[in-house]
Protein backbone atom coordinates (compact mmCIF):
# COMPACT_ATOMS: atom_id res chain seq x y z
CA ALA A 1 0.09 -0.02 0.11
CA ASP A 2 1.19 3.64 -0.75
CA PRO A 3 1.61 5.21 2.49
CA GLU A 4 0.29 8.19 1.45
CA GLN A 5 -3.19 6.26 0.69
CA ALA A 6 -3.47 4.36 3.68
CA ALA A 7 -6.92 5.59 4.35
CA GLU A 8 -7.82 3.11 1.15
CA HIS A 9 -6.18 0.46 2.23
CA PRO A 10 -6.91 -1.88 5.44
CA THR A 11 -5.35 -0.29 8.62
CA GLY A 12 -4.90 -2.45 12.25
CA THR A 13 -2.70 -2.21 15.22
CA GLY A 14 0.40 -4.53 16.66
CA LEU A 15 2.57 -5.16 19.31
CA ALA A 16 6.56 -4.41 18.87
CA LEU A 17 8.38 -7.51 19.77
CA SER A 18 11.76 -6.87 19.19
CA ALA A 19 14.00 -3.59 18.27
CA ASP A 20 16.75 -6.01 16.54
CA PRO A 21 15.95 -7.05 14.62
CA PRO A 22 12.55 -4.57 14.36
CA LEU A 23 9.33 -7.21 14.69
CA VAL A 24 5.92 -6.65 15.05
CA LEU A 25 3.10 -9.07 16.04
CA THR A 26 0.03 -8.51 14.40
CA SER A 27 -3.22 -10.23 13.13
CA TYR A 28 -3.14 -12.49 10.21
CA GLN A 29 -6.22 -11.41 8.16
CA LEU A 30 -4.81 -8.08 8.55
CA ILE A 31 -2.15 -9.26 5.83
CA GLU A 32 -3.27 -12.13 4.05
CA LYS A 33 -4.06 -10.72 1.05
CA ALA A 34 -1.42 -7.92 1.28
CA THR A 35 1.06 -7.48 -1.57
CA ARG A 36 2.82 -4.37 0.42
CA ILE A 37 2.98 -3.70 3.98
CA TYR A 38 3.57 0.03 5.53
CA LEU A 39 4.14 -0.19 9.26
CA ARG A 40 3.78 3.02 10.92
CA ASN A 41 4.45 3.62 14.45
CA ALA A 42 2.13 6.22 16.74
CA ARG A 43 4.37 9.20 16.10
CA GLY A 44 4.21 8.83 12.58
CA HIS A 45 7.52 7.11 11.43
CA GLY A 46 7.31 4.32 9.37
CA CYS A 47 8.85 1.70 6.79
CA TYR A 48 7.99 -1.30 4.64
CA ALA A 49 8.28 -4.55 6.22
CA ASP A 50 8.03 -8.46 5.21
CA VAL A 51 6.34 -11.38 6.54
CA HIS A 52 8.61 -13.30 8.68
CA ALA A 53 5.62 -15.88 9.87
CA ALA A 54 2.48 -16.27 9.44
CA ASP A 55 -0.62 -18.78 11.00
CA ALA A 56 -3.92 -18.60 9.48
CA ARG A 57 -5.35 -21.07 12.44
CA SER A 58 -4.24 -18.91 14.94
CA ASP A 59 -4.72 -15.07 13.50
CA LEU A 60 -1.24 -14.30 14.07
CA ALA A 61 1.62 -12.95 11.90
CA VAL A 62 5.10 -11.65 12.75
CA LEU A 63 6.57 -8.42 10.34
CA ARG A 64 9.87 -7.73 9.63
CA ALA A 65 10.87 -3.92 9.36
CA GLN A 66 12.93 -3.32 6.58
CA GLN A 67 14.74 -0.89 8.48
CA PRO A 68 14.59 0.49 12.13
CA LEU A 69 11.10 1.74 13.68
CA ALA A 70 12.23 5.52 14.90
CA VAL A 71 10.95 6.16 18.36
């Protein structure tokens, strides 16, 4: 998704698991049909992410940010 047009795409929440590597836990249903994933923290800093692990049965996904998310 283009971060400038995020309102047109599904949004959700996640939980930062670690800073190094930058991993975020979120729901699988949020990313299951995504072709590009953009993470944005509460302060508005963001970057693209890849799916590190995903499990549809438990509805969990772990995303790996392509760069550290500034705090």
